[in-house]
Amino acid sequence: MHEDEQVRRWNGWGDESIDFALNDDMLDFLRARVGDGKPPADATLAEACRSVPPGRLAPHRYIDATPEARLRHAFGQSLPDWLRLRYGRVESVPDGVAFPESSGQVRELLDHARRIDAVVIPYGGGTSVVGHLTVPETGKPVITVNLSRLSTLIDLDPQAQLATFGAGIAGPDLEAQLRARGYTLGHFPQSFEYSTLGGWVVTRSSGQQSLRYGRIEQLFAGGRLETPTGTLAIPAYPASAAGTDLREIVLGSEGRMGILTEATVRITPLPQREAFHAVFFPTWTEAENAVRSIAQAKLPLSMLRLSNPVETQTTLAMAGHHRMIGLLQAYLGMRACGEQKCMLLAGASGDAATVAHALKQALRIARRYRGVHAGAAIGEKWKQNRFRNVYLRNALWQRGYAVDTVETAVDWPRVRGMMQSVEQAARNALSAFGERVHAYTHLSHMYAQGASVYTTFAYRLAGRYEEDLERWKAMKGAACAAILANGGTISHQHGVGVDHAPYLQAEKGALGMGAIRELCRHFDPTGMMNPGKLLPAS
Ligand SMILES: Cc1cc2nc3c(=O)[nH]c(=O)nc-3n(C[C@H](O)[C@H](O)[C@H](O)COP(=O)(O)OP(=O)(O)OC[C@H]3O[C@@H](n4cnc5c(N)ncnc54)[C@H](O)[C@@H]3O)c2cc1C
């Protein structure tokens, strides 16, 4: 067992020692919207380990075949993953978990897997929310390859502002190594605490400050992919017109073509200053018009995040600090920001003059749409808690509530329709079970062309595995259908995995799907790499 795994929750998010303190206001707020939750009975780790079936692998020096290691690598963080873990439905686990320490050992493992006709699932931080790590129903043995030991800084070139890391390095370690040398990658997905550089690249992830630093596509300059047919080395050029860009083949490959063992990324000197300010708008219409204008003004901001009225109410209810929030609400009420108000967080990073200029210009545009500047305190709090809020999901489960999210990106004219349709689709889906959904949305990443639309659903658990899975399937299916009907991509940042695979053809077309399938076959002729993800199982 790798030492990092010891303190990690086996059936939920994060570090065992960290809990999110739910206050009464939050619980009352949720109860009023979806009803009283009843905590389900969780399986214990010992019970779950006893359900793990016998492994089918002969002993191997890189492979740990203990039930606990296999269990801990069988799932990600999707709601179906949680249901399986919490209810102890853990029959589908890998036969062993390998912990290679170099590209050479990864190569050896791939050769070994090919010889014994095993399936291989690369494992980064295990934070997938769309079933990327699901162990397929197959007669073949399954080896999950944990890449956490490929985590060193291999090279840093200050002149070219490039850093090469082992691809299994997790967010905090990567940033700590860069910070010690005066740099940052600036890639901060909410899963930062555990997700890895390799995982970010192959799922095309997006960090919260992508407006300044770019998505991982802009940060990934080159790397090394060990594939069943050989090593694909991709040199890092500042730019190239030499035909098809091989990085694009690796980006979004979701472990289907090989294992990324090294990645070279574009780094930035640490910013001198960083600030996040809150602005409230009276209604969604004004708020959306304002953020579109700000995004299209192409100001040097690092983040724009706009919450709709229900998310704004939810955020304020969860903030605690009863008196302060009451005073803020009273002040906003006097400035026409009542029940329908929407909160924008605008961030900027860089030298002090750039930060001041970017925020000043953004606030000037916001004022044209009746935006009320609420200062830096809320933004500062958001920054402090941005990787802590995810622990709320554990706390809500213990009170009998499930939380899930869907996300997409769409052009500006379709943003409002998308938001309304996705929320309504989820409500309709659960009303068939006699249940209510507390659904709310924010725009998390802004572009001149459009925005990502990120919707959260909170609802009651039934307390029975089959019924909870049915509820989730109905809600997820309805939300995905609404995304397609409103012209959105099936994912802006979470990727495809198994959960989104049935919807991929709608945006790639038959010819496009054929091209992806042939690429996978080129690198992996026997189909041993992470089958069933990205492309529907054939
Ligand atoms: C609470 C929470 C918040 C999140 N917030 C965000 C967010 O803000 N932005 C965002 O984009 N995503 C977010 N995600 C989704 C998830 O964190 C990302 O998809 C992330 O990029 C996955 O990285 P990982 O290292 O955990 O990969 P894993 O979950 O371990 O694996 C994901 C896929 O990548 C493959 N893989 C992993 N490493 C390699 C490698 N080195 N070589 C080849 N294949 C590999 C796996 O086989 C699998 O198919 C969030 C998830 C959670 C649970």
Coordinates of C-alpha atoms and ligand atoms in Angstrom, one line a residue:
M1 CA 0.0 0.0 0.0
H2 CA 1.3 3.4 -0.9
E3 CA 1.7 5.6 2.2
D4 CA -0.4 8.5 0.7
E5 CA -3.4 6.1 0.5
Q6 CA -3.4 5.6 4.3
V7 CA -5.0 8.9 5.2
R8 CA -7.3 9.1 2.2
R9 CA -11.0 8.4 2.7
W10 CA -11.8 5.1 1.0
N11 CA -15.5 5.8 0.3
G12 CA -15.7 9.6 -0.1
W13 CA -13.7 12.7 -0.8
G14 CA -10.4 13.7 0.7
D15 CA -8.3 13.4 3.8
E16 CA -9.8 11.3 6.7
S17 CA -9.0 14.0 9.2
I18 CA -10.9 16.8 7.4
D19 CA -14.6 17.3 7.9
F20 CA -16.8 20.0 6.6
A21 CA -18.8 21.5 9.5
L22 CA -22.4 21.7 8.4
N23 CA -24.2 24.4 10.2
D24 CA -28.0 24.4 11.1
D25 CA -28.7 27.2 8.6
M26 CA -27.4 25.1 5.8
L27 CA -29.4 22.0 6.9
D28 CA -32.6 24.0 7.3
F29 CA -32.0 25.6 3.9
L30 CA -31.7 22.2 2.2
R31 CA -34.5 20.6 4.2
A32 CA -36.9 23.3 3.2
R33 CA -36.1 22.6 -0.5
V34 CA -35.9 18.8 -0.7
G35 CA -37.2 17.5 2.6
D36 CA -35.6 15.7 5.6
G37 CA -32.7 13.4 4.7
K38 CA -32.2 10.0 6.2
P39 CA -28.6 8.8 6.6
P40 CA -28.1 5.5 4.8
A41 CA -26.1 2.7 6.5
D42 CA -22.5 2.7 5.0
A43 CA -20.6 -0.5 4.5
T44 CA -17.4 -0.6 6.5
L45 CA -13.9 -0.9 4.9
A46 CA -13.6 -4.4 6.4
E47 CA -17.0 -5.5 5.0
A48 CA -16.1 -4.0 1.5
C49 CA -12.7 -5.8 1.5
R50 CA -14.5 -9.1 2.3
S51 CA -16.6 -8.6 -0.9
V52 CA -13.5 -8.3 -3.1
P53 CA -13.4 -11.5 -5.2
P54 CA -10.1 -13.5 -5.4
G55 CA -7.5 -12.0 -7.7
R56 CA -6.5 -13.8 -11.0
L57 CA -2.8 -12.6 -11.3
A58 CA 0.4 -14.5 -10.6
P59 CA 2.6 -12.6 -8.2
H60 CA 4.6 -9.8 -9.8
R61 CA 7.2 -7.5 -8.2
Y62 CA 5.4 -4.3 -9.1
I63 CA 1.9 -5.5 -8.3
D64 CA 0.1 -5.3 -5.0
A65 CA -2.8 -7.8 -5.0
T66 CA -4.2 -7.2 -1.5
P67 CA -8.0 -6.6 -1.3
E68 CA -7.6 -3.2 0.2
A69 CA -5.2 -1.9 -2.5
R70 CA -7.5 -3.3 -5.2
L71 CA -10.6 -1.8 -3.6
R72 CA -9.0 1.6 -3.2
H73 CA -8.2 1.7 -6.9
A74 CA -11.4 0.4 -8.4
F75 CA -13.5 3.7 -8.3
G76 CA -13.3 7.4 -8.9
Q77 CA -15.6 10.1 -7.5
S78 CA -18.7 9.8 -9.6
L79 CA -22.0 9.4 -7.8
P80 CA -22.3 5.7 -9.1
D81 CA -18.8 5.2 -7.7
W82 CA -19.9 6.5 -4.3
L83 CA -23.0 4.4 -4.3
R84 CA -21.0 1.2 -4.9
L85 CA -18.5 2.1 -2.2
R86 CA -21.0 3.3 0.4
Y87 CA -23.4 0.3 -0.1
G88 CA -20.5 -2.2 -0.4
R89 CA -21.3 -3.2 -4.0
V90 CA -17.6 -3.7 -4.9
E91 CA -17.4 -6.9 -6.9
S92 CA -15.8 -5.2 -9.9
V93 CA -12.2 -4.4 -8.8
P94 CA -8.8 -4.8 -10.5
D95 CA -6.9 -8.0 -9.9
G96 CA -3.9 -6.0 -8.8
V97 CA -2.4 -2.5 -8.6
A98 CA 1.0 -1.7 -9.9
F99 CA 3.2 1.1 -8.6
P100 CA 5.9 1.7 -11.2
E101 CA 8.7 4.2 -10.5
S102 CA 9.9 5.0 -14.0
S103 CA 8.9 5.1 -17.6
G104 CA 11.0 1.9 -18.0
Q105 CA 8.9 0.1 -15.4
V106 CA 5.7 1.3 -17.1
R107 CA 7.0 -0.2 -20.4
E108 CA 7.8 -3.5 -18.6
L109 CA 4.3 -3.5 -17.1
L110 CA 2.6 -2.9 -20.5
D111 CA 4.7 -5.7 -22.1
H112 CA 3.8 -8.0 -19.2
A113 CA 0.1 -7.2 -19.5
R114 CA 0.2 -7.8 -23.2
R115 CA 1.9 -11.2 -22.7
I116 CA -0.7 -12.4 -20.1
D117 CA -3.6 -10.8 -22.0
A118 CA -4.5 -8.4 -19.2
V119 CA -6.4 -5.2 -19.3
V120 CA -4.6 -2.0 -18.0
I121 CA -6.2 1.0 -16.4
P122 CA -4.0 4.0 -15.7
Y123 CA -4.7 5.6 -12.4
G124 CA -3.7 9.3 -11.6
G125 CA -5.4 10.8 -8.6
G126 CA -8.6 8.8 -8.8
T127 CA -10.7 12.0 -9.0
S128 CA -12.7 11.2 -12.2
V129 CA -16.4 12.0 -11.9
V130 CA -17.5 10.2 -15.1
G131 CA -16.4 6.6 -14.6
H132 CA -12.9 6.7 -16.1
L133 CA -11.6 4.1 -13.7
T134 CA -14.5 1.6 -13.9
V135 CA -13.3 -2.0 -14.1
P136 CA -14.9 -3.5 -17.2
E137 CA -16.8 -6.8 -17.2
T138 CA -14.3 -8.9 -18.9
G139 CA -12.9 -12.4 -18.6
K140 CA -9.4 -10.9 -18.6
P141 CA -7.4 -10.0 -15.5
V142 CA -7.2 -6.3 -14.9
I143 CA -4.1 -4.4 -13.7
T144 CA -4.6 -0.8 -12.5
V145 CA -1.4 1.2 -12.7
N146 CA -1.0 3.9 -10.0
L147 CA 1.3 6.6 -11.3
S148 CA 1.9 8.4 -8.0
R149 CA 5.6 7.4 -7.9
L150 CA 6.3 9.1 -11.1
S151 CA 6.3 12.5 -9.4
T152 CA 9.7 14.1 -9.7
L153 CA 10.6 17.4 -11.3
I154 CA 12.8 16.2 -14.1
D155 CA 13.8 19.5 -15.6
L156 CA 13.1 23.2 -15.3
D157 CA 14.2 25.6 -18.0
P158 CA 13.8 29.2 -16.7
Q159 CA 14.5 30.8 -20.1
A160 CA 12.0 28.8 -22.0
Q161 CA 9.6 28.7 -18.9
L162 CA 9.2 25.0 -19.3
A163 CA 9.1 22.3 -16.6
T164 CA 9.0 18.6 -17.1
F165 CA 7.5 16.4 -14.4
G166 CA 6.7 12.7 -13.9
A167 CA 3.0 12.6 -15.0
G168 CA 1.8 11.1 -11.7
I169 CA 2.6 14.2 -9.7
A170 CA -0.4 15.6 -7.8
G171 CA -1.4 19.3 -7.8
P172 CA 0.0 20.4 -4.4
D173 CA 3.3 18.7 -4.9
L174 CA 3.7 20.1 -8.4
E175 CA 2.9 23.7 -7.3
A176 CA 5.2 23.3 -4.2
Q177 CA 8.1 22.3 -6.4
L178 CA 7.5 25.2 -8.8
R179 CA 6.9 27.7 -6.0
A180 CA 10.2 26.9 -4.5
R181 CA 11.8 28.0 -7.8
G182 CA 9.5 31.1 -8.2
Y183 CA 7.0 29.7 -10.7
T184 CA 3.5 28.4 -10.9
L185 CA 1.6 26.3 -13.4
G186 CA -1.6 28.1 -12.4
H187 CA -3.8 25.0 -13.0
F188 CA -6.2 24.7 -10.1
P189 CA -9.1 22.4 -10.7
Q190 CA -11.3 22.0 -7.7
S191 CA -9.9 18.5 -7.3
F192 CA -6.4 20.0 -7.1
E193 CA -5.6 18.2 -3.8
Y194 CA -5.5 14.8 -5.4
S195 CA -5.7 15.1 -9.2
T196 CA -2.5 14.7 -11.2
L197 CA -0.7 16.3 -14.2
G198 CA -1.2 13.1 -16.3
G199 CA -4.9 13.0 -15.4
W200 CA -5.4 16.6 -16.3
V201 CA -3.8 16.1 -19.7
V202 CA -5.7 13.0 -20.7
T203 CA -9.1 14.3 -19.5
R204 CA -8.5 17.9 -20.9
S205 CA -9.1 19.5 -17.5
S206 CA -9.7 23.1 -16.8
G207 CA -8.4 25.0 -13.7
Q208 CA -10.3 27.8 -11.9
Q209 CA -7.9 30.5 -13.2
S210 CA -8.0 29.3 -16.8
L211 CA -8.7 32.9 -18.0
R212 CA -5.1 33.8 -17.2
Y213 CA -3.2 30.5 -17.4
G214 CA -5.3 28.7 -20.0
R215 CA -6.8 25.2 -19.9
I216 CA -4.4 22.2 -19.8
E217 CA -4.4 22.2 -23.6
Q218 CA -2.5 25.5 -23.6
L219 CA -0.2 24.4 -20.7
F220 CA 0.8 21.0 -22.1
A221 CA 3.8 21.4 -24.3
G222 CA 5.0 17.9 -24.9
G223 CA 5.6 14.6 -23.2
R224 CA 6.2 10.8 -23.3
L225 CA 3.4 8.3 -23.8
E226 CA 4.2 4.6 -23.3
T227 CA 1.8 2.7 -25.5
P228 CA 1.4 -1.0 -26.1
T229 CA 3.1 -0.6 -29.5
G230 CA 6.0 1.6 -28.4
T231 CA 7.0 5.0 -27.0
L232 CA 5.5 8.2 -28.4
A233 CA 7.9 11.1 -27.6
I234 CA 6.4 14.5 -28.3
P235 CA 8.9 17.4 -28.3
A236 CA 7.9 20.7 -26.8
Y237 CA 8.1 23.5 -29.4
P238 CA 6.9 27.1 -28.9
A239 CA 4.7 26.5 -31.9
S240 CA 4.8 24.3 -35.0
A241 CA 3.2 24.0 -38.4
A242 CA 4.5 20.5 -38.9
G243 CA 1.2 18.9 -39.7
T244 CA -1.1 17.2 -37.2
D245 CA -0.2 18.1 -33.6
L246 CA 0.5 14.9 -31.7
R247 CA -0.3 16.6 -28.4
E248 CA -4.0 16.7 -29.5
I249 CA -4.0 12.9 -29.8
V250 CA -2.8 12.5 -26.2
L251 CA -5.1 15.3 -24.8
G252 CA -8.4 13.6 -24.0
S253 CA -7.1 10.1 -24.7
E254 CA -8.4 8.9 -21.2
G255 CA -5.9 6.1 -20.9
R256 CA -7.1 4.4 -24.1
M257 CA -3.8 4.8 -26.1
G258 CA -1.2 4.4 -23.4
I259 CA 0.3 5.8 -20.2
L260 CA 1.6 9.4 -20.1
T261 CA 4.8 9.1 -18.0
E262 CA 6.3 12.5 -18.4
A263 CA 4.8 15.9 -19.3
T264 CA 6.4 19.2 -20.1
V265 CA 4.3 22.2 -19.2
R266 CA 4.5 26.0 -19.7
I267 CA 5.1 27.7 -16.4
T268 CA 4.7 31.4 -15.3
P269 CA 6.6 33.4 -12.7
L270 CA 4.7 33.6 -9.4
P271 CA 2.3 36.5 -9.5
Q272 CA 3.2 39.5 -7.4
R273 CA -0.4 40.0 -6.5
E274 CA -3.7 38.1 -6.7
A275 CA -7.2 39.4 -5.9
F276 CA -10.8 38.1 -6.2
H277 CA -13.6 40.6 -5.9
A278 CA -17.4 40.1 -5.6
V279 CA -20.0 42.0 -7.6
F280 CA -23.7 41.5 -7.3
F281 CA -26.2 42.1 -10.1
P282 CA -30.0 42.6 -9.6
T283 CA -31.0 39.9 -12.1
W284 CA -29.5 37.2 -14.3
T285 CA -30.1 39.2 -17.5
E286 CA -27.8 42.0 -16.3
A287 CA -25.3 39.6 -14.9
E288 CA -25.0 37.6 -18.1
N289 CA -24.7 40.7 -20.2
A290 CA -22.0 42.1 -17.9
V291 CA -19.8 38.9 -17.9
R292 CA -20.2 38.5 -21.7
S293 CA -19.0 42.1 -22.1
I294 CA -16.1 41.6 -19.7
A295 CA -15.0 38.3 -21.4
Q296 CA -15.2 39.9 -24.8
A297 CA -13.2 42.9 -23.6
K298 CA -10.3 40.4 -23.2
L299 CA -9.0 42.0 -20.0
P300 CA -6.0 40.3 -18.2
L301 CA -8.3 38.7 -15.6
S302 CA -7.6 35.2 -14.1
M303 CA -11.2 34.2 -13.3
L304 CA -14.8 35.0 -13.9
R305 CA -17.4 32.9 -12.0
L306 CA -21.1 33.9 -12.2
S307 CA -23.7 32.2 -9.9
N308 CA -27.3 32.2 -10.8
P309 CA -29.9 33.4 -8.2
V310 CA -30.4 30.0 -6.6
E311 CA -26.6 29.4 -6.4
T312 CA -26.1 32.9 -4.9
Q313 CA -28.7 32.2 -2.2
T314 CA -27.2 28.8 -1.5
T315 CA -23.7 30.3 -1.2
L316 CA -24.9 33.0 1.2
A317 CA -26.8 30.4 3.2
M318 CA -23.8 28.2 3.5
A319 CA -21.4 31.0 4.4
G320 CA -22.4 31.0 8.2
H321 CA -21.6 34.4 9.7
H322 CA -25.3 35.2 10.2
R323 CA -24.9 38.8 11.1
M324 CA -22.4 39.8 8.4
I325 CA -24.4 38.1 5.7
G326 CA -27.6 39.7 7.0
L327 CA -25.9 43.2 6.8
L328 CA -24.6 42.4 3.3
Q329 CA -28.1 41.3 2.1
A330 CA -29.7 44.4 3.6
Y331 CA -27.2 46.7 1.8
L332 CA -27.6 44.8 -1.5
G333 CA -31.4 45.0 -1.1
M334 CA -31.1 48.8 -0.9
R335 CA -29.1 48.7 -4.2
A336 CA -31.9 46.7 -6.0
C337 CA -30.2 43.3 -5.5
G338 CA -33.0 41.3 -3.9
E339 CA -34.1 37.6 -4.3
Q340 CA -33.0 37.4 -7.9
K341 CA -29.5 38.7 -7.3
C342 CA -26.5 37.0 -8.9
M343 CA -23.0 36.9 -7.6
L344 CA -19.9 37.3 -9.8
L345 CA -16.4 36.6 -8.6
A346 CA -13.8 38.3 -10.7
G347 CA -10.1 37.5 -10.1
A348 CA -6.8 38.9 -11.4
S349 CA -3.2 37.8 -10.9
G350 CA 0.0 39.3 -12.0
D351 CA 2.0 42.5 -11.2
A352 CA 0.2 45.0 -9.0
A353 CA -0.5 47.5 -11.9
T354 CA -2.0 44.8 -14.1
V355 CA -4.2 43.5 -11.3
A356 CA -5.4 47.0 -10.5
H357 CA -6.1 47.8 -14.1
A358 CA -7.9 44.6 -15.0
L359 CA -10.2 44.8 -11.9
K360 CA -10.9 48.5 -12.5
Q361 CA -11.9 47.9 -16.1
A362 CA -14.0 44.9 -15.2
L363 CA -15.8 46.8 -12.4
R364 CA -16.4 49.7 -14.8
I365 CA -18.2 47.3 -17.2
A366 CA -20.1 45.7 -14.3
R367 CA -21.4 49.1 -13.3
R368 CA -23.0 49.6 -16.7
Y369 CA -25.2 46.6 -15.9
R370 CA -26.1 47.8 -12.4
G371 CA -23.4 45.7 -10.8
V372 CA -22.7 46.5 -7.1
H373 CA -19.1 46.0 -6.0
A374 CA -18.9 44.1 -2.6
G375 CA -15.2 44.3 -2.2
A376 CA -12.5 41.6 -1.7
A377 CA -13.7 39.8 1.5
I378 CA -16.1 37.3 -0.1
G379 CA -13.5 36.6 -2.8
E380 CA -10.8 36.1 -0.2
K381 CA -13.0 33.6 1.6
W382 CA -13.7 31.8 -1.6
K383 CA -10.0 31.5 -2.3
Q384 CA -9.3 30.1 1.2
N385 CA -12.0 27.5 1.0
R386 CA -11.8 26.6 -2.7
F387 CA -10.4 23.1 -2.1
R388 CA -12.3 22.6 1.2
N389 CA -15.9 23.1 -0.1
V390 CA -15.6 19.7 -1.8
Y391 CA -15.7 18.1 1.6
L392 CA -19.3 19.2 1.9
R393 CA -20.3 16.2 -0.2
N394 CA -19.2 13.9 2.6
A395 CA -21.1 15.8 5.2
L396 CA -24.3 15.9 3.2
W397 CA -24.1 12.2 2.5
Q398 CA -24.0 11.6 6.3
R399 CA -27.2 13.6 6.5
G400 CA -28.9 11.5 3.8
Y401 CA -28.3 13.8 0.8
A402 CA -26.6 13.1 -2.6
V403 CA -24.8 15.8 -4.6
D404 CA -23.9 15.5 -8.2
T405 CA -22.9 17.9 -11.0
V406 CA -23.1 18.2 -14.8
E407 CA -21.3 20.6 -17.0
T408 CA -21.1 21.7 -20.6
A409 CA -20.0 24.7 -22.7
V410 CA -22.2 26.6 -25.2
D411 CA -22.2 29.8 -27.2
W412 CA -23.6 32.9 -25.5
P413 CA -27.0 33.0 -27.2
R414 CA -27.7 29.5 -25.7
V415 CA -26.4 30.0 -22.2
R416 CA -29.6 30.9 -20.4
G417 CA -31.7 28.3 -22.2
M418 CA -29.1 25.6 -21.4
M419 CA -29.0 26.6 -17.7
Q420 CA -32.8 26.5 -17.4
S421 CA -33.3 23.3 -19.4
V422 CA -30.6 21.3 -17.5
E423 CA -32.0 22.3 -14.1
Q424 CA -35.6 21.6 -15.2
A425 CA -34.7 18.2 -16.7
A426 CA -33.2 17.1 -13.4
R427 CA -36.3 18.3 -11.4
N428 CA -38.6 16.5 -13.8
A429 CA -36.6 13.3 -13.7
L430 CA -36.7 13.1 -9.9
S431 CA -40.3 14.2 -9.6
A432 CA -41.1 10.8 -11.2
F433 CA -39.8 9.3 -7.9
G434 CA -41.8 11.8 -5.8
E435 CA -38.6 13.7 -5.0
R436 CA -37.5 17.3 -5.3
V437 CA -34.1 18.5 -6.5
H438 CA -32.3 21.6 -5.3
A439 CA -30.6 22.6 -8.6
Y440 CA -28.3 25.6 -9.1
T441 CA -25.9 26.8 -11.7
H442 CA -22.8 28.9 -12.3
L443 CA -20.8 29.9 -15.4
S444 CA -17.3 28.7 -14.5
H445 CA -15.2 29.6 -17.5
M446 CA -15.8 32.4 -19.8
Y447 CA -14.8 32.8 -23.4
A448 CA -15.5 35.5 -26.0
Q449 CA -17.7 32.9 -27.8
G450 CA -19.5 31.4 -24.9
A451 CA -19.2 29.9 -21.4
S452 CA -19.2 26.7 -19.5
V453 CA -22.4 26.0 -17.7
Y454 CA -22.0 24.0 -14.4
T455 CA -25.0 22.7 -12.6
T456 CA -25.1 21.2 -9.1
F457 CA -28.0 18.9 -7.9
A458 CA -28.7 18.1 -4.3
Y459 CA -31.4 15.6 -3.4
R460 CA -32.4 13.0 -0.9
L461 CA -30.9 9.5 -0.9
A462 CA -33.4 6.6 -0.8
G463 CA -31.1 4.6 1.4
R464 CA -31.2 1.6 -1.0
Y465 CA -28.5 1.0 -3.7
E466 CA -30.8 0.0 -6.5
E467 CA -33.2 2.9 -6.0
D468 CA -30.4 5.4 -5.6
L469 CA -28.8 4.2 -8.8
E470 CA -32.1 4.5 -10.6
R471 CA -32.6 8.0 -9.4
W472 CA -29.1 9.0 -10.5
K473 CA -29.5 7.3 -13.9
A474 CA -32.8 9.2 -14.5
M475 CA -31.4 12.5 -13.5
K476 CA -28.1 12.1 -15.4
G477 CA -29.8 10.9 -18.5
A478 CA -32.3 13.8 -18.5
A479 CA -29.5 16.3 -17.9
C480 CA -27.3 14.9 -20.7
A481 CA -30.3 14.9 -23.1
A482 CA -31.0 18.5 -22.2
I483 CA -27.3 19.4 -22.9
L484 CA -27.5 17.8 -26.4
A485 CA -30.9 19.3 -27.2
N486 CA -29.5 22.8 -26.4
G487 CA -26.4 22.4 -28.5
G488 CA -23.8 22.0 -25.8
T489 CA -20.8 19.7 -25.7
I490 CA -21.2 16.7 -23.4
S491 CA -18.3 17.9 -21.3
H492 CA -16.4 21.2 -20.9
Q493 CA -13.9 19.7 -18.4
H494 CA -14.8 16.4 -16.8
G495 CA -14.2 14.3 -19.9
V496 CA -16.1 11.3 -21.3
G497 CA -15.3 8.1 -19.3
V498 CA -18.1 5.6 -19.4
D499 CA -20.9 8.0 -18.2
H500 CA -20.6 10.3 -21.3
A501 CA -19.5 7.7 -23.9
P502 CA -23.1 7.1 -25.2
Y503 CA -23.4 10.8 -26.0
L504 CA -20.1 11.3 -27.8
Q505 CA -21.3 10.3 -31.3
A506 CA -23.8 13.2 -31.2
E507 CA -21.0 15.7 -31.4
K508 CA -18.2 13.8 -33.2
G509 CA -20.4 12.1 -35.9
A510 CA -19.8 8.7 -37.4
L511 CA -16.6 9.7 -39.3
G512 CA -15.2 11.4 -36.3
M513 CA -15.9 8.4 -34.0
G514 CA -14.2 6.1 -36.6
A515 CA -11.1 8.3 -36.5
I516 CA -10.9 8.2 -32.7
R517 CA -11.4 4.4 -32.8
E518 CA -8.6 3.9 -35.4
L519 CA -6.2 6.1 -33.4
C520 CA -6.8 3.9 -30.3
R521 CA -6.3 0.8 -32.4
H522 CA -3.0 2.2 -33.9
F523 CA -1.5 2.5 -30.4
D524 CA -3.3 -0.4 -28.8
P525 CA -4.1 -3.1 -31.4
T526 CA -5.5 -5.6 -28.9
G527 CA -7.7 -3.1 -27.0
M528 CA -6.0 -3.7 -23.7
M529 CA -6.0 0.0 -22.6
N530 CA -8.9 1.1 -20.4
P531 CA -11.7 -0.4 -22.5
G532 CA -15.2 1.1 -22.4
K533 CA -14.0 4.6 -21.7
L534 CA -14.2 7.4 -24.3
L535 CA -15.7 5.0 -26.9
P536 CA -18.7 2.9 -25.9
A537 CA -17.7 -0.7 -25.3
S538 CA -18.0 -2.6 -28.6
Ligands
LIG1 C1 -14.4 17.3 -6.2 C2 -14.0 17.3 -7.6 C3 -13.7 18.5 -8.3 C4 -13.3 18.5 -9.6 N1 -13.1 19.7 -10.2 C5 -12.6 19.8 -11.5 C6 -12.3 21.0 -12.1 O1 -12.4 22.1 -11.5 N2 -11.9 21.0 -13.4 C7 -11.7 19.8 -14.1 O2 -11.3 19.8 -15.2 N3 -12.0 18.6 -13.5 C8 -12.5 18.6 -12.2 N4 -12.8 17.4 -11.6 C9 -12.6 16.1 -12.4 C10 -11.2 15.4 -12.3 O3 -10.5 15.9 -11.2 C11 -10.4 15.7 -13.5 O4 -11.0 14.9 -14.6 C12 -8.9 15.3 -13.4 O5 -8.2 15.8 -14.5 C13 -8.7 13.8 -13.2 O6 -7.3 13.6 -12.8 P1 -6.8 12.4 -12.0 O7 -5.3 12.5 -11.9 O8 -7.5 12.3 -10.7 O9 -7.2 11.2 -13.0 P2 -7.9 9.8 -12.7 O10 -9.3 10.1 -12.1 O11 -7.1 8.9 -11.9 O12 -8.1 9.2 -14.1 C14 -8.9 9.9 -15.1 C15 -8.6 9.3 -16.5 O13 -7.3 9.6 -16.9 C16 -6.5 8.4 -17.1 N5 -5.2 8.7 -16.6 C17 -4.8 9.2 -15.4 N6 -3.5 9.4 -15.4 C18 -3.0 9.0 -16.6 C19 -1.7 9.0 -17.2 N7 -0.6 9.4 -16.6 N8 -1.6 8.4 -18.5 C20 -2.7 8.0 -19.1 N9 -3.9 8.0 -18.6 C21 -4.1 8.5 -17.4 C22 -7.2 7.3 -16.3 O14 -7.0 6.0 -16.9 C23 -8.7 7.7 -16.5 O15 -9.2 7.3 -17.7 C24 -13.2 17.3 -10.3 C25 -13.4 16.1 -9.6 C26 -13.8 16.1 -8.3 C27 -14.0 14.8 -7.6

